[in-house]
Amino acid sequence: MHDFEYIRPKTIDEAISFLDVHGPDARILAGGTDLLIQLRNNDIQPSFVLDLKNIPELQTGIQLNNGFVSIGATVTMSEIIMNPLIDRHFPALIDAAKVVGSVQIRNRATLVGNICNASPAADSAPPLLVYGADVIAVGSKGTRRIPLNEFFVSSGVTTLQKGEFVASIELPLPNKKMGAAHVRRTRRRGHDLASVTLCCGVEETGTVRLCYGSVGPRPILMVDESGVLADEKASEEAKAAIFESMFAQASPSKKSMRASPAYRLAMLRVLGRQALELAISRLHEGGK
């Protein structure tokens, strides 16, 4: 492992000031489940590791504020799974959190860290995008609200600017009744990265929000307002045509060892159907 200096700021302003000077040479530590592996394997060699866990302003937990559910930077996957607000309004996010690693990993891994890592296979990204999440970034120029759909650029790359870091993720409380579900496919049972990860949300109006990952450099969100997918009387041919249009932007890598492009594209269609059926079932059950 490459030598680095360990920094523990006590305030957001202190962290911002440090990153403003040393940003390109620093990496942020919250849960550390991805960062520590990257450090151990010498995939990255930062001069500084900035630990945010000692900043009270970031230890906000999960709160309801002005029509948004705010998830602080240090909230773990286990906390997501156990939280009644998330369970009531965003059950597909719990679906995704439950498949992130082992119990030990979920006790350490943070939701914000999972997003900032910007892995195309991140299971939390599809439900967050379906639910319309925003990223709250802080830096020397102030605070920015970034729609999550504009946050991801490519694998490992986000729109965060020099000196910025994510303080929280905010989810708007649904203003329409919606059922949503997250599903995935892996190479083997147990703890593995997703070959395909997908979330489907169905609103009572018939609008379908579909987001899929691990089939391109960033997760892809598609919206269909025709009502066909949610219509029990619609033909299978009509539904298949809409699915094909929604999956048109998938571009799985030919270099991946986890699955071939053909397999991933086939699984998109299978998982899309599974998630749609489960989302419709949850819609009829009141969104659960």
mmCIF file of C-alpha atoms in Angstrom:
data_model
loop_
_atom_site.group_PDB
_atom_site.id
_atom_site.type_symbol
_atom_site.label_atom_id
_atom_site.label_comp_id
_atom_site.label_asym_id
_atom_site.label_seq_id
_atom_site.Cartn_x
_atom_site.Cartn_y
_atom_site.Cartn_z
ATOM 1 C CA MET A 1 0.000 0.000 0.000
ATOM 2 C CA HIS A 2 1.231 3.459 -0.941
ATOM 3 C CA ASP A 3 2.075 5.815 1.955
ATOM 4 C CA PHE A 4 -0.364 8.671 2.554
ATOM 5 C CA GLU A 5 -1.176 11.255 5.223
ATOM 6 C CA TYR A 6 -4.388 10.653 7.190
ATOM 7 C CA ILE A 7 -6.420 13.841 7.765
ATOM 8 C CA ARG A 8 -9.426 14.179 10.116
ATOM 9 C CA PRO A 9 -11.159 17.558 9.694
ATOM 10 C CA LYS A 10 -13.630 18.557 12.399
ATOM 11 C CA THR A 11 -15.882 20.840 10.335
ATOM 12 C CA ILE A 12 -17.207 21.031 6.784
ATOM 13 C CA ASP A 13 -15.344 24.316 6.255
ATOM 14 C CA GLU A 14 -12.079 22.690 7.333
ATOM 15 C CA ALA A 15 -12.643 19.824 4.887
ATOM 16 C CA ILE A 16 -13.511 22.233 2.068
ATOM 17 C CA SER A 17 -10.402 24.349 2.713
ATOM 18 C CA PHE A 18 -8.187 21.276 2.637
ATOM 19 C CA LEU A 19 -9.729 19.926 -0.565
ATOM 20 C CA ASP A 20 -9.521 23.332 -2.210
ATOM 21 C CA VAL A 21 -5.737 23.112 -1.906
ATOM 22 C CA HIS A 22 -5.066 19.381 -2.086
ATOM 23 C CA GLY A 23 -8.141 18.094 -3.932
ATOM 24 C CA PRO A 24 -6.418 16.236 -6.814
ATOM 25 C CA ASP A 25 -4.039 14.534 -4.357
ATOM 26 C CA ALA A 26 -6.684 13.547 -1.796
ATOM 27 C CA ARG A 27 -9.329 10.855 -1.471
ATOM 28 C CA ILE A 28 -12.341 11.009 0.840
ATOM 29 C CA LEU A 29 -13.032 8.312 3.421
ATOM 30 C CA ALA A 30 -16.496 7.684 4.864
ATOM 31 C CA GLY A 31 -17.283 3.970 4.984
ATOM 32 C CA GLY A 32 -14.088 2.993 3.192
ATOM 33 C CA THR A 33 -15.334 -0.297 1.740
ATOM 34 C CA ASP A 34 -14.289 0.671 -1.801
ATOM 35 C CA LEU A 35 -11.475 3.081 -0.957
ATOM 36 C CA LEU A 36 -9.515 0.681 1.241
ATOM 37 C CA ILE A 37 -9.516 -1.995 -1.457
ATOM 38 C CA GLN A 38 -8.314 0.525 -4.026
ATOM 39 C CA LEU A 39 -5.539 1.634 -1.662
ATOM 40 C CA ARG A 40 -4.524 -1.924 -0.835
ATOM 41 C CA ASN A 41 -4.316 -2.861 -4.513
ATOM 42 C CA ASN A 42 -2.450 0.355 -5.370
ATOM 43 C CA ASP A 43 -5.185 1.209 -7.862
ATOM 44 C CA ILE A 44 -4.948 4.736 -6.486
ATOM 45 C CA GLN A 45 -2.013 6.442 -4.748
ATOM 46 C CA PRO A 46 -3.269 9.612 -3.047
ATOM 47 C CA SER A 47 -1.024 11.777 -0.908
ATOM 48 C CA PHE A 48 -3.868 12.347 1.566
ATOM 49 C CA VAL A 49 -6.904 10.448 2.835
ATOM 50 C CA LEU A 50 -9.545 12.772 4.273
ATOM 51 C CA ASP A 51 -11.772 11.099 6.879
ATOM 52 C CA LEU A 52 -15.195 12.773 7.128
ATOM 53 C CA LYS A 53 -16.589 10.639 9.942
ATOM 54 C CA ASN A 54 -15.506 13.131 12.635
ATOM 55 C CA ILE A 55 -17.597 16.018 11.242
ATOM 56 C CA PRO A 56 -20.818 16.494 13.266
ATOM 57 C CA GLU A 57 -22.462 18.475 10.430
ATOM 58 C CA LEU A 58 -22.335 15.371 8.227
ATOM 59 C CA GLN A 59 -23.747 13.037 10.869
ATOM 60 C CA THR A 60 -27.308 14.096 10.129
ATOM 61 C CA GLY A 61 -28.724 10.612 9.664
ATOM 62 C CA ILE A 62 -32.005 10.304 7.772
ATOM 63 C CA GLN A 63 -34.380 13.236 8.200
ATOM 64 C CA LEU A 64 -37.576 14.618 6.706
ATOM 65 C CA ASN A 65 -37.056 18.260 5.684
ATOM 66 C CA ASN A 66 -39.408 20.434 3.612
ATOM 67 C CA GLY A 67 -40.812 17.637 1.487
ATOM 68 C CA PHE A 68 -37.500 15.818 1.063
ATOM 69 C CA VAL A 69 -35.983 12.843 2.843
ATOM 70 C CA SER A 70 -32.354 13.801 3.440
ATOM 71 C CA ILE A 71 -29.733 11.051 3.770
ATOM 72 C CA GLY A 72 -26.476 12.269 5.318
ATOM 73 C CA ALA A 73 -22.992 11.448 4.085
ATOM 74 C CA THR A 74 -22.258 8.941 6.856
ATOM 75 C CA VAL A 75 -25.507 6.918 6.619
ATOM 76 C CA THR A 76 -24.741 3.243 6.031
ATOM 77 C CA MET A 77 -26.590 0.669 3.955
ATOM 78 C CA SER A 78 -27.713 -1.054 7.150
ATOM 79 C CA GLU A 79 -29.253 2.203 8.368
ATOM 80 C CA ILE A 80 -31.070 2.549 5.044
ATOM 81 C CA ILE A 81 -32.520 -0.947 5.414
ATOM 82 C CA MET A 82 -33.775 -0.326 8.955
ATOM 83 C CA ASN A 83 -35.180 3.179 8.512
ATOM 84 C CA PRO A 84 -39.001 3.530 8.642
ATOM 85 C CA LEU A 85 -39.049 6.636 6.400
ATOM 86 C CA ILE A 86 -37.173 4.799 3.657
ATOM 87 C CA ASP A 87 -39.343 1.717 4.141
ATOM 88 C CA ARG A 88 -42.526 3.775 3.824
ATOM 89 C CA HIS A 89 -41.633 5.891 0.812
ATOM 90 C CA PHE A 90 -38.690 4.269 -1.025
ATOM 91 C CA PRO A 91 -38.839 0.459 -0.678
ATOM 92 C CA ALA A 92 -36.862 -0.178 -3.873
ATOM 93 C CA LEU A 93 -33.870 1.540 -2.248
ATOM 94 C CA ILE A 94 -34.073 -1.039 0.530
ATOM 95 C CA ASP A 95 -34.164 -3.789 -2.127
ATOM 96 C CA ALA A 96 -30.872 -2.440 -3.459
ATOM 97 C CA ALA A 97 -29.216 -1.851 -0.079
ATOM 98 C CA LYS A 98 -29.905 -5.440 0.963
ATOM 99 C CA VAL A 99 -27.751 -6.849 -1.860
ATOM 100 C CA VAL A 100 -24.700 -4.651 -1.218
ATOM 101 C CA GLY A 101 -22.030 -7.048 0.035
ATOM 102 C CA SER A 102 -22.268 -8.881 3.339
ATOM 103 C CA VAL A 103 -23.768 -7.695 6.623
ATOM 104 C CA GLN A 104 -20.329 -6.498 7.696
ATOM 105 C CA ILE A 105 -19.955 -4.483 4.493
ATOM 106 C CA ARG A 106 -23.437 -2.977 4.817
ATOM 107 C CA ASN A 107 -22.613 -1.912 8.371
ATOM 108 C CA ARG A 108 -19.727 0.197 7.006
ATOM 109 C CA ALA A 109 -20.592 1.113 3.413
ATOM 110 C CA THR A 110 -22.361 4.451 2.999
ATOM 111 C CA LEU A 111 -25.014 5.299 0.441
ATOM 112 C CA VAL A 112 -23.220 8.519 -0.487
ATOM 113 C CA GLY A 113 -19.943 6.643 -0.939
ATOM 114 C CA ASN A 114 -21.641 4.100 -3.195
ATOM 115 C CA ILE A 115 -22.832 6.940 -5.418
ATOM 116 C CA CYS A 116 -19.574 8.913 -5.375
ATOM 117 C CA ASN A 117 -17.610 5.833 -6.418
ATOM 118 C CA ALA A 118 -19.618 6.105 -9.658
ATOM 119 C CA SER A 119 -19.439 2.434 -10.511
ATOM 120 C CA PRO A 120 -21.810 1.537 -13.364
ATOM 121 C CA ALA A 121 -22.702 -1.573 -11.320
ATOM 122 C CA ALA A 122 -23.708 0.364 -8.177
ATOM 123 C CA ASP A 123 -27.004 -1.156 -7.051
ATOM 124 C CA SER A 124 -28.185 1.969 -5.230
ATOM 125 C CA ALA A 125 -28.046 4.182 -8.330
ATOM 126 C CA PRO A 126 -31.081 2.803 -10.242
ATOM 127 C CA PRO A 127 -33.612 3.217 -7.408
ATOM 128 C CA LEU A 128 -32.246 6.649 -6.488
ATOM 129 C CA LEU A 129 -32.648 7.736 -10.101
ATOM 130 C CA VAL A 130 -36.146 6.281 -10.354
ATOM 131 C CA TYR A 131 -37.113 8.184 -7.205
ATOM 132 C CA GLY A 132 -35.681 11.460 -8.573
ATOM 133 C CA ALA A 133 -32.822 11.941 -6.106
ATOM 134 C CA ASP A 134 -30.636 15.034 -5.878
ATOM 135 C CA VAL A 135 -27.043 15.235 -4.666
ATOM 136 C CA ILE A 136 -26.173 18.069 -2.269
ATOM 137 C CA ALA A 137 -22.547 19.028 -2.891
ATOM 138 C CA VAL A 138 -20.550 21.497 -0.809
ATOM 139 C CA GLY A 139 -17.388 23.352 -1.746
ATOM 140 C CA SER A 140 -15.585 26.680 -1.557
ATOM 141 C CA LYS A 141 -18.104 28.211 -3.976
ATOM 142 C CA GLY A 142 -21.050 27.220 -1.813
ATOM 143 C CA THR A 143 -23.683 24.495 -1.922
ATOM 144 C CA ARG A 144 -24.994 22.935 -5.128
ATOM 145 C CA ARG A 145 -28.068 20.790 -5.703
ATOM 146 C CA ILE A 146 -27.270 18.375 -8.530
ATOM 147 C CA PRO A 147 -29.943 16.100 -10.019
ATOM 148 C CA LEU A 148 -28.508 12.608 -9.727
ATOM 149 C CA ASN A 149 -29.219 12.040 -13.416
ATOM 150 C CA GLU A 150 -26.670 14.802 -14.130
ATOM 151 C CA PHE A 151 -24.152 13.606 -11.524
ATOM 152 C CA PHE A 152 -22.715 10.551 -13.291
ATOM 153 C CA VAL A 153 -20.393 11.109 -16.259
ATOM 154 C CA SER A 154 -18.737 7.738 -16.776
ATOM 155 C CA SER A 155 -17.206 4.935 -14.736
ATOM 156 C CA GLY A 156 -15.541 6.544 -11.709
ATOM 157 C CA VAL A 157 -16.238 10.085 -12.957
ATOM 158 C CA THR A 158 -18.836 12.548 -11.622
ATOM 159 C CA THR A 159 -19.639 16.221 -12.103
ATOM 160 C CA LEU A 160 -18.146 17.162 -8.721
ATOM 161 C CA GLN A 161 -15.786 20.102 -9.091
ATOM 162 C CA LYS A 162 -12.394 20.603 -7.452
ATOM 163 C CA GLY A 163 -12.781 20.883 -3.690
ATOM 164 C CA GLU A 164 -16.377 19.633 -3.636
ATOM 165 C CA PHE A 165 -17.772 16.623 -1.815
ATOM 166 C CA VAL A 166 -21.254 15.250 -1.244
ATOM 167 C CA ALA A 167 -22.849 16.201 2.077
ATOM 168 C CA SER A 168 -26.151 14.405 1.524
ATOM 169 C CA ILE A 169 -28.604 12.860 -0.896
ATOM 170 C CA GLU A 170 -32.177 14.157 -0.985
ATOM 171 C CA LEU A 171 -35.227 12.246 -2.171
ATOM 172 C CA PRO A 172 -38.464 14.144 -2.857
ATOM 173 C CA LEU A 173 -41.508 12.697 -1.156
ATOM 174 C CA PRO A 174 -43.661 11.131 -3.885
ATOM 175 C CA ASN A 175 -46.522 13.392 -4.990
ATOM 176 C CA LYS A 176 -48.078 10.499 -6.887
ATOM 177 C CA LYS A 177 -48.744 6.964 -5.785
ATOM 178 C CA MET A 178 -45.985 4.727 -7.141
ATOM 179 C CA GLY A 179 -44.812 1.156 -6.756
ATOM 180 C CA ALA A 180 -41.138 0.425 -7.386
ATOM 181 C CA ALA A 181 -38.802 -2.559 -7.241
ATOM 182 C CA HIS A 182 -35.096 -3.251 -7.709
ATOM 183 C CA VAL A 183 -33.737 -6.492 -9.174
ATOM 184 C CA ARG A 184 -30.299 -7.660 -10.291
ATOM 185 C CA ARG A 185 -28.406 -10.517 -11.905
ATOM 186 C CA THR A 186 -24.961 -11.709 -10.803
ATOM 187 C CA ARG A 187 -22.531 -14.416 -11.886
ATOM 188 C CA ARG A 188 -23.153 -16.426 -8.755
ATOM 189 C CA ARG A 189 -25.302 -16.407 -5.662
ATOM 190 C CA GLY A 190 -24.051 -14.457 -2.688
ATOM 191 C CA HIS A 191 -21.907 -11.340 -2.641
ATOM 192 C CA ASP A 192 -20.977 -10.324 -6.173
ATOM 193 C CA LEU A 193 -21.063 -7.276 -8.398
ATOM 194 C CA ALA A 194 -24.124 -7.052 -10.589
ATOM 195 C CA SER A 195 -23.911 -8.126 -14.209
ATOM 196 C CA VAL A 196 -27.157 -6.175 -14.605
ATOM 197 C CA THR A 197 -28.878 -3.980 -12.003
ATOM 198 C CA LEU A 198 -32.318 -2.488 -12.665
ATOM 199 C CA CYS A 199 -35.126 -0.580 -10.971
ATOM 200 C CA CYS A 200 -38.647 -0.018 -12.247
ATOM 201 C CA GLY A 201 -41.169 2.452 -10.857
ATOM 202 C CA VAL A 202 -44.827 2.501 -11.930
ATOM 203 C CA GLU A 203 -46.997 5.520 -11.124
ATOM 204 C CA GLU A 204 -50.762 5.322 -10.731
ATOM 205 C CA THR A 205 -51.044 7.356 -13.953
ATOM 206 C CA GLY A 206 -49.351 4.521 -15.866
ATOM 207 C CA THR A 207 -46.029 6.327 -16.277
ATOM 208 C CA VAL A 208 -43.087 3.935 -15.958
ATOM 209 C CA ARG A 209 -39.620 5.027 -14.823
ATOM 210 C CA LEU A 210 -36.935 2.466 -15.626
ATOM 211 C CA CYS A 211 -33.257 2.731 -14.717
ATOM 212 C CA TYR A 212 -30.562 0.162 -15.433
ATOM 213 C CA GLY A 213 -26.859 -0.132 -14.741
ATOM 214 C CA SER A 214 -23.806 -2.302 -15.425
ATOM 215 C CA VAL A 215 -24.613 -2.173 -19.145
ATOM 216 C CA GLY A 216 -22.710 0.984 -20.000
ATOM 217 C CA PRO A 217 -20.421 3.655 -18.523
ATOM 218 C CA ARG A 218 -23.196 5.144 -16.364
ATOM 219 C CA PRO A 219 -26.697 4.186 -15.173
ATOM 220 C CA ILE A 220 -29.424 5.026 -17.674
ATOM 221 C CA LEU A 221 -32.850 6.409 -16.732
ATOM 222 C CA MET A 222 -35.736 6.090 -19.190
ATOM 223 C CA VAL A 223 -39.347 7.236 -18.792
ATOM 224 C CA ASP A 224 -42.397 5.957 -20.682
ATOM 225 C CA GLU A 225 -45.639 7.902 -20.333
ATOM 226 C CA SER A 226 -47.742 5.857 -22.762
ATOM 227 C CA GLY A 227 -49.305 3.728 -20.034
ATOM 228 C CA VAL A 228 -48.866 0.583 -22.134
ATOM 229 C CA LEU A 229 -46.490 -1.232 -19.781
ATOM 230 C CA ALA A 230 -48.867 -0.818 -16.849
ATOM 231 C CA ASP A 231 -51.945 -1.779 -18.896
ATOM 232 C CA GLU A 232 -53.044 -5.362 -18.277
ATOM 233 C CA LYS A 233 -54.959 -5.317 -21.578
ATOM 234 C CA ALA A 234 -52.005 -4.212 -23.710
ATOM 235 C CA SER A 235 -50.512 -6.827 -26.017
ATOM 236 C CA GLU A 236 -47.180 -8.469 -25.294
ATOM 237 C CA GLU A 237 -45.943 -7.189 -28.642
ATOM 238 C CA ALA A 238 -46.719 -3.599 -27.674
ATOM 239 C CA LYS A 239 -44.980 -3.993 -24.319
ATOM 240 C CA ALA A 240 -41.949 -5.648 -25.930
ATOM 241 C CA ALA A 241 -41.607 -2.751 -28.371
ATOM 242 C CA ILE A 242 -41.580 -0.217 -25.538
ATOM 243 C CA PHE A 243 -39.027 -2.235 -23.575
ATOM 244 C CA GLU A 244 -36.789 -2.355 -26.655
ATOM 245 C CA SER A 245 -36.928 1.430 -26.984
ATOM 246 C CA MET A 246 -36.164 1.873 -23.281
ATOM 247 C CA PHE A 247 -33.163 -0.467 -23.489
ATOM 248 C CA ALA A 248 -31.801 1.087 -26.688
ATOM 249 C CA GLN A 249 -29.099 3.057 -24.852
ATOM 250 C CA ALA A 250 -27.535 -0.014 -23.235
ATOM 251 C CA SER A 251 -23.930 -0.457 -24.386
ATOM 252 C CA PRO A 252 -22.311 -3.257 -22.342
ATOM 253 C CA SER A 253 -18.537 -3.543 -22.512
ATOM 254 C CA LYS A 254 -17.019 -6.324 -24.591
ATOM 255 C CA LYS A 255 -14.031 -6.412 -22.216
ATOM 256 C CA SER A 256 -15.934 -7.306 -19.042
ATOM 257 C CA MET A 257 -15.165 -10.672 -17.441
ATOM 258 C CA ARG A 258 -18.493 -10.832 -15.590
ATOM 259 C CA ALA A 259 -20.804 -11.301 -18.564
ATOM 260 C CA SER A 260 -20.899 -10.982 -22.338
ATOM 261 C CA PRO A 261 -22.793 -8.109 -23.981
ATOM 262 C CA ALA A 262 -25.339 -10.555 -25.410
ATOM 263 C CA TYR A 263 -26.031 -12.029 -21.974
ATOM 264 C CA ARG A 264 -26.432 -8.626 -20.343
ATOM 265 C CA LEU A 265 -28.845 -7.452 -23.021
ATOM 266 C CA ALA A 266 -30.880 -10.636 -22.675
ATOM 267 C CA MET A 267 -30.989 -10.244 -18.895
ATOM 268 C CA LEU A 268 -32.144 -6.634 -19.249
ATOM 269 C CA ARG A 269 -35.311 -7.887 -20.907
ATOM 270 C CA VAL A 270 -35.845 -10.583 -18.263
ATOM 271 C CA LEU A 271 -35.196 -8.273 -15.319
ATOM 272 C CA GLY A 272 -37.269 -5.507 -16.857
ATOM 273 C CA ARG A 273 -40.297 -7.797 -16.876
ATOM 274 C CA GLN A 274 -39.623 -9.024 -13.342
ATOM 275 C CA ALA A 275 -39.241 -5.526 -11.931
ATOM 276 C CA LEU A 276 -42.317 -4.264 -13.790
ATOM 277 C CA GLU A 277 -44.512 -7.033 -12.381
ATOM 278 C CA LEU A 278 -43.221 -6.488 -8.850
ATOM 279 C CA ALA A 279 -43.608 -2.709 -9.131
ATOM 280 C CA ILE A 280 -47.217 -3.059 -10.309
ATOM 281 C CA SER A 281 -47.909 -5.452 -7.442
ATOM 282 C CA ARG A 282 -46.488 -2.939 -4.953
ATOM 283 C CA LEU A 283 -48.496 -0.140 -6.540
ATOM 284 C CA HIS A 284 -51.689 -2.096 -5.909
ATOM 285 C CA GLU A 285 -50.539 -2.747 -2.342
ATOM 286 C CA GLY A 286 -50.129 0.965 -1.699
ATOM 287 C CA GLY A 287 -46.544 1.473 -2.852
ATOM 288 C CA LYS A 288 -45.033 -1.268 -0.664
#
